[in-house]
Structure formats: C-alpha cells, structure tokens
Tab-separated table of N, CA and C in Angstrom:
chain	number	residue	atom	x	y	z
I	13	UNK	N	3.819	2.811	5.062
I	13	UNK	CA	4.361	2.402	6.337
I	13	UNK	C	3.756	3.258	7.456
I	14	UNK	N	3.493	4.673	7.557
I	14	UNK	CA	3.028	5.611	8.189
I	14	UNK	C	1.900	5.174	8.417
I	15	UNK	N	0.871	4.682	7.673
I	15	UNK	CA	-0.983	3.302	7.883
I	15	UNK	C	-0.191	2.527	9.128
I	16	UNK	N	0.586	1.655	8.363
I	16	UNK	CA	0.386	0.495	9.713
I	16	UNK	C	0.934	1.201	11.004
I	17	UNK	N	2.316	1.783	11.253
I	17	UNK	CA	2.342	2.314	12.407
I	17	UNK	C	1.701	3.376	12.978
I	18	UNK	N	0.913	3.923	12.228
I	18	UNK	CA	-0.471	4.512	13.436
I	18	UNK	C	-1.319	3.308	13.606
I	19	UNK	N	-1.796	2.684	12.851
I	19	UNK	CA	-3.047	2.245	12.986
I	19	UNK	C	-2.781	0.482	14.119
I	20	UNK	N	-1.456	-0.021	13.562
I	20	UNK	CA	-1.058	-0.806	14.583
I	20	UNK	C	-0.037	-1.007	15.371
I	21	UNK	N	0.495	0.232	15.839
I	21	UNK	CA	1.952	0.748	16.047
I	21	UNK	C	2.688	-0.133	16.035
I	22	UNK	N	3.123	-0.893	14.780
I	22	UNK	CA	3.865	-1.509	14.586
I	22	UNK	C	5.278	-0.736	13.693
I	23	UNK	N	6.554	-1.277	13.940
I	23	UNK	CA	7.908	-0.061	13.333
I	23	UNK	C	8.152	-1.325	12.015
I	24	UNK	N	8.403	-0.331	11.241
I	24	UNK	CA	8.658	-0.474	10.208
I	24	UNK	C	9.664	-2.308	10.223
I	25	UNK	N	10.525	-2.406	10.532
I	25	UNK	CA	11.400	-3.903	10.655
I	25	UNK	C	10.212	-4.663	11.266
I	26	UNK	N	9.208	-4.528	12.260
I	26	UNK	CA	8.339	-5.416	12.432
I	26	UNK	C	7.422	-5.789	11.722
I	27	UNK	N	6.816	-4.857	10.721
I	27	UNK	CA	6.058	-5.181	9.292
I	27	UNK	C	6.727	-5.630	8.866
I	28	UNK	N	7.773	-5.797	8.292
I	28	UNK	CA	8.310	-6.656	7.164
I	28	UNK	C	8.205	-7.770	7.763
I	29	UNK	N	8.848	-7.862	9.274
I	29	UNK	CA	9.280	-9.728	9.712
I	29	UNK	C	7.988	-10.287	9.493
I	30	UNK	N	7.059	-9.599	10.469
I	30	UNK	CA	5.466	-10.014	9.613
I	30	UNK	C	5.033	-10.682	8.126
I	31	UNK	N	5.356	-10.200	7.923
I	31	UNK	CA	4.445	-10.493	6.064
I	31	UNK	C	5.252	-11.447	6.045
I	32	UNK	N	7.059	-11.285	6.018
I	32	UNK	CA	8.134	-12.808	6.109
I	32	UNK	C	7.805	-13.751	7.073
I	33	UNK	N	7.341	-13.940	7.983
I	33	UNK	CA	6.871	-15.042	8.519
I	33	UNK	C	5.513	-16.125	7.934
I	34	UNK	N	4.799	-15.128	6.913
I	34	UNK	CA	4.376	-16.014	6.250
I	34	UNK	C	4.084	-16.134	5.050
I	35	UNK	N	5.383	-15.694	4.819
I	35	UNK	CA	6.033	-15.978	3.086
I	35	UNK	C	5.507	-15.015	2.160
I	36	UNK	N	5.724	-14.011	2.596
I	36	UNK	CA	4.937	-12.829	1.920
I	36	UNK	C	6.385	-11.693	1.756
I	37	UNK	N	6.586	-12.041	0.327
I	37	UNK	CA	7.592	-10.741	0.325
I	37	UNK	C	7.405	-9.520	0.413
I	38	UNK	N	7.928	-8.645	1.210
I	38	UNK	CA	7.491	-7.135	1.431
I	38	UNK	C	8.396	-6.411	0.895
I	39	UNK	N	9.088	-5.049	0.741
I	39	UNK	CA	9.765	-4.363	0.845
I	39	UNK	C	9.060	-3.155	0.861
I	40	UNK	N	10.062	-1.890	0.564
I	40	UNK	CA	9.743	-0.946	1.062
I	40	UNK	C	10.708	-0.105	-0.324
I	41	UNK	N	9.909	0.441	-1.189
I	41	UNK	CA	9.960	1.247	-2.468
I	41	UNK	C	10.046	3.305	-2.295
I	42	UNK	N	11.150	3.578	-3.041
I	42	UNK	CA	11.417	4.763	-3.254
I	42	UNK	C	9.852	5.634	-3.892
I	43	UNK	N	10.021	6.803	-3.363
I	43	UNK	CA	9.205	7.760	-4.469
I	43	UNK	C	9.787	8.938	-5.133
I	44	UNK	N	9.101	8.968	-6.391
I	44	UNK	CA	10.263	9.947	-7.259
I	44	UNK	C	8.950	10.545	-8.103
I	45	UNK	N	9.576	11.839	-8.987
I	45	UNK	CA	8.855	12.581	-9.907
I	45	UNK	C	7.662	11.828	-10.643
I	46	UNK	N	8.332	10.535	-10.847
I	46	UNK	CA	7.002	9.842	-11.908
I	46	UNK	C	5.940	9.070	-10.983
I	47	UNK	N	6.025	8.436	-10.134
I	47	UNK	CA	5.020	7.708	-8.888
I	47	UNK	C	3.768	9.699	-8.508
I	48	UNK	N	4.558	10.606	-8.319
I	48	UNK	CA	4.192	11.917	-7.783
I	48	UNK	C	2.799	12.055	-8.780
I	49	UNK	N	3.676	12.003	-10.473
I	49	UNK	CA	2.434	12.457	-11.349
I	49	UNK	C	1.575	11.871	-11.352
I	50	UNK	N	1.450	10.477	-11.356
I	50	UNK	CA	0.467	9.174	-11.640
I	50	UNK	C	-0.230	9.416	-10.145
I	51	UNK	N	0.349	9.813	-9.030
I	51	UNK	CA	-0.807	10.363	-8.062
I	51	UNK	C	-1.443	11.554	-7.846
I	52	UNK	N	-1.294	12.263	-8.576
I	52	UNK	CA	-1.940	13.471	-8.833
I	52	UNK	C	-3.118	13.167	-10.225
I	53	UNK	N	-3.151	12.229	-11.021
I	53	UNK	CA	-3.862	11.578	-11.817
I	53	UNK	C	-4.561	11.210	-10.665
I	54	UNK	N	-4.621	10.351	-9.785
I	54	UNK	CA	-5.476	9.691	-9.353
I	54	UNK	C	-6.338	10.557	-8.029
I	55	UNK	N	-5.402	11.524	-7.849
I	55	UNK	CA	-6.063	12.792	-6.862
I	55	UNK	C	-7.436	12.944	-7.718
I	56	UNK	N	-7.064	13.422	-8.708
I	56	UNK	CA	-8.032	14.162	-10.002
I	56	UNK	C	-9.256	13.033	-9.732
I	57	UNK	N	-9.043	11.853	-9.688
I	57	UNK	CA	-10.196	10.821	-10.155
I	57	UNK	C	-10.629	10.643	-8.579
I	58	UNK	N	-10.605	11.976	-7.739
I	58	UNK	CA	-11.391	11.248	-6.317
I	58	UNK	C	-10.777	10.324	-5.298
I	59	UNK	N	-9.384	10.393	-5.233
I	59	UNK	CA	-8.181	9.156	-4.365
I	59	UNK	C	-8.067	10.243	-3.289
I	60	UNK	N	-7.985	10.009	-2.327
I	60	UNK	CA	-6.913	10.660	-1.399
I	60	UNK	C	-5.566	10.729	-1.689
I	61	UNK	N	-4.755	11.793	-0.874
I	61	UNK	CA	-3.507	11.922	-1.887
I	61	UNK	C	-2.947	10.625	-0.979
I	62	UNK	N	-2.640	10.523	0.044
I	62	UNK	CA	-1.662	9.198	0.438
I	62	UNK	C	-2.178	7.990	-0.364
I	63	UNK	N	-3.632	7.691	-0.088
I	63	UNK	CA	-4.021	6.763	-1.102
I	63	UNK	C	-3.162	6.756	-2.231
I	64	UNK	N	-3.737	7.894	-2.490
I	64	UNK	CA	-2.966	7.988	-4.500
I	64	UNK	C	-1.483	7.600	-4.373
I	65	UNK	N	-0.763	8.622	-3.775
I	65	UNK	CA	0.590	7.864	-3.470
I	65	UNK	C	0.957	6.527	-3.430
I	66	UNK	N	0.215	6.121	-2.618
I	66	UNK	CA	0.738	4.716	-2.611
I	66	UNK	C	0.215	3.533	-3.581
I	67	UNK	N	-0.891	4.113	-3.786
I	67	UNK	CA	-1.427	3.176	-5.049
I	67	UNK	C	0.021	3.644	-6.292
I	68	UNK	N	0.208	4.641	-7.071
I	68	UNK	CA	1.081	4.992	-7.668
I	68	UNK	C	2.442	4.440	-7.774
I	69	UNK	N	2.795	4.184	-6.241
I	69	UNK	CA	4.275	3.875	-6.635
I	69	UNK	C	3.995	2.373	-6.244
I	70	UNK	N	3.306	1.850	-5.583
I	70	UNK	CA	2.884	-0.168	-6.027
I	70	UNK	C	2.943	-0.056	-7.092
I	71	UNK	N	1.928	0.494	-8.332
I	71	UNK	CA	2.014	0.248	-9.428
I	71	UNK	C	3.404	0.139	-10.442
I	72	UNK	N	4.168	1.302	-10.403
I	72	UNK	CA	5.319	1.442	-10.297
I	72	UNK	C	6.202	0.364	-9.773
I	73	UNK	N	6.483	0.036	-9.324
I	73	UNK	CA	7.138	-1.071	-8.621
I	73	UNK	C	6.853	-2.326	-8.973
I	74	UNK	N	5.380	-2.506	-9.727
I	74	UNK	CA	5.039	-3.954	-10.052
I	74	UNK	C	4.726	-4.656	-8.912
I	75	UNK	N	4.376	-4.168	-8.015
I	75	UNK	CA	3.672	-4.708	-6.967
I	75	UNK	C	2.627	-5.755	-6.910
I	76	UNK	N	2.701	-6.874	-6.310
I	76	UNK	CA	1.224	-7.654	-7.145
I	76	UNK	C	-0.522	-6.915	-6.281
I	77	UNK	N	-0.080	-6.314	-5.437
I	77	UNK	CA	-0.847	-6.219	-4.451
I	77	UNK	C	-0.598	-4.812	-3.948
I	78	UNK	N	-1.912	-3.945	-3.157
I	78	UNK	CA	-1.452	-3.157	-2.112
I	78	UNK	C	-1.894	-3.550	-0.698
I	79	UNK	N	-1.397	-3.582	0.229
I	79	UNK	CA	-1.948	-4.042	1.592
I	79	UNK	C	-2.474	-3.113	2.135
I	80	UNK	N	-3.492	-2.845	2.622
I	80	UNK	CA	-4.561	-1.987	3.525
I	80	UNK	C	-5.830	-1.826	4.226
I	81	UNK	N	-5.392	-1.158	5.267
I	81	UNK	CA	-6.980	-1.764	5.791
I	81	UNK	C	-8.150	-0.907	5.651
I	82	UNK	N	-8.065	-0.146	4.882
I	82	UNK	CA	-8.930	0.680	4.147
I	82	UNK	C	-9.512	0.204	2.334
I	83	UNK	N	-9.025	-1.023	2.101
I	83	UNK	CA	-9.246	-1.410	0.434
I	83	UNK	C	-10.116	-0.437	-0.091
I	84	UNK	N	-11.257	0.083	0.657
I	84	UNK	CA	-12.416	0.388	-0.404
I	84	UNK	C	-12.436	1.974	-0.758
I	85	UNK	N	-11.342	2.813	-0.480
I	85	UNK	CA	-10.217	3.745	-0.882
I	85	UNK	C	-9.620	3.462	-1.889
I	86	UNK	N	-9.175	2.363	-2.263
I	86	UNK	CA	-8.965	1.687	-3.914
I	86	UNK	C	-9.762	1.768	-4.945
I	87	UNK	N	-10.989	1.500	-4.854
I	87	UNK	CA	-11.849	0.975	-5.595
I	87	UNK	C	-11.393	1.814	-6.802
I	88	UNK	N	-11.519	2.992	-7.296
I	88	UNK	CA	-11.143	3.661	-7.888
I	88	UNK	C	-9.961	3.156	-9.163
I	89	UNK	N	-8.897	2.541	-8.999
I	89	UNK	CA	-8.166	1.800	-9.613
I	89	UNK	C	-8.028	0.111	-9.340
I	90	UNK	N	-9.190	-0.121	-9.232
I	90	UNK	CA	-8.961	-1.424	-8.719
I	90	UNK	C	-8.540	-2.365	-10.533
I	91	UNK	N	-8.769	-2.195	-11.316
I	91	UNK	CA	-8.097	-2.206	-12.306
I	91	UNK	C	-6.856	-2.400	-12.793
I	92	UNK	N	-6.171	-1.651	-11.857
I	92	UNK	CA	-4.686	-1.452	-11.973
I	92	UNK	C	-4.244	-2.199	-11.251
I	93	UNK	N	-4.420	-2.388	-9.889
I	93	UNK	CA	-3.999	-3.236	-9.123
I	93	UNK	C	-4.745	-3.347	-7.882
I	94	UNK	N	-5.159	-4.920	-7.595
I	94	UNK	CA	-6.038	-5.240	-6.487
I	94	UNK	C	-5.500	-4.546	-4.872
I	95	UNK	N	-6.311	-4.334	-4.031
I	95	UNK	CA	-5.962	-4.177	-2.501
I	95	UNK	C	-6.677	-5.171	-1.679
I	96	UNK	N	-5.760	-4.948	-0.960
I	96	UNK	CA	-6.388	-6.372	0.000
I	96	UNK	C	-5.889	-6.015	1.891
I	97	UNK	N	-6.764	-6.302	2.288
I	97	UNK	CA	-6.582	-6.238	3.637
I	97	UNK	C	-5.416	-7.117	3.931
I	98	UNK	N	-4.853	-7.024	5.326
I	98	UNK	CA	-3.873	-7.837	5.841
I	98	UNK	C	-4.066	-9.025	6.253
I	99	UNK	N	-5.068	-9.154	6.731
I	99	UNK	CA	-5.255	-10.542	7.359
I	99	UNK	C	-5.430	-11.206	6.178
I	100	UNK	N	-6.002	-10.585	5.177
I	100	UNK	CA	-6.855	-12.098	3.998
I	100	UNK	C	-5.277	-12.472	3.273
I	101	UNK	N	-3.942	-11.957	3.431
I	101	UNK	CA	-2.594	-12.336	2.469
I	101	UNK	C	-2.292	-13.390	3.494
I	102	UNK	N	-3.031	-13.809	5.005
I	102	UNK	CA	-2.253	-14.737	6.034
I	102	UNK	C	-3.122	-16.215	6.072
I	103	UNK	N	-4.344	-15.598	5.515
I	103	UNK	CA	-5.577	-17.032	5.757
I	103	UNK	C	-5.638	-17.624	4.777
C-alpha cells in the first residue's frame, strides 16, 4: 500500500474502490513471523526487502497475483507467483 500511495498518492480506501470498480478483488493482508521468514529467503536470492515482503505474504495469502509497477523486481520468483502492472488487470 505504501508503492501506490507514494507513487500515485492514492489512500489506501481509494485503491481498493479502484481495483472494485473493475471487478478486481483487493484486500489488504496481515504480516506475521512466517510471511517475515519466506522474505528473508527471498532477500538472500537478490529481492529487495519490501519487494520480498510483499511477494511473501501474496504468496501466503494465495494471492493470484501481485500488483506493481515495478514487475521486473519479481522476476526472481516469478514461479511462485506472477506480477503484473496495474493497468494490464483493467485492459
């Protein structure tokens, strides 16, 4: 959430109505001890730690997707679970 509101100062209730306006379920997921380790795994493999973070607890969560406008910061686990920019979940 901290990505989109720098990058499009958008507040947190306005991302979600977003993605819900075009049928895109969003929410917004806890982090705990086990999301922490699985990003420190992915520190190790060359992630940035927010990267890693958040790749970690999508995974965790069963996320089908991560949204970002950085994808190619993924690449790394793209395996695990795809990233995708924002605009391409609207077109």
């Amino acid at each position: 959430m901290a990505e989109i509101e720098k990058t499009i100062h958008y507040e947190k209730k306005q991302v979600l109505e977003f993605f819900e306006s075009f049928g895109i379920k969003a929410e917004l997921v806890e982090c705990g001890s086990k999301e922490i380790g699985k990003a420190k795994e992915f520190l190790r493999k060359g992630m940035h730690w927010l990267d890693a973070l958040h790749a970690a607890i999508a995974i965790s969560a069963k996320c089908d997707f991560i949204a970002s406008f950085n994808v190619s910061d993924f690449k790394i686990i793209e395996g695990l679970i795809p990233a995708r920019m924002p605009l391409e979940l609207i077109n």
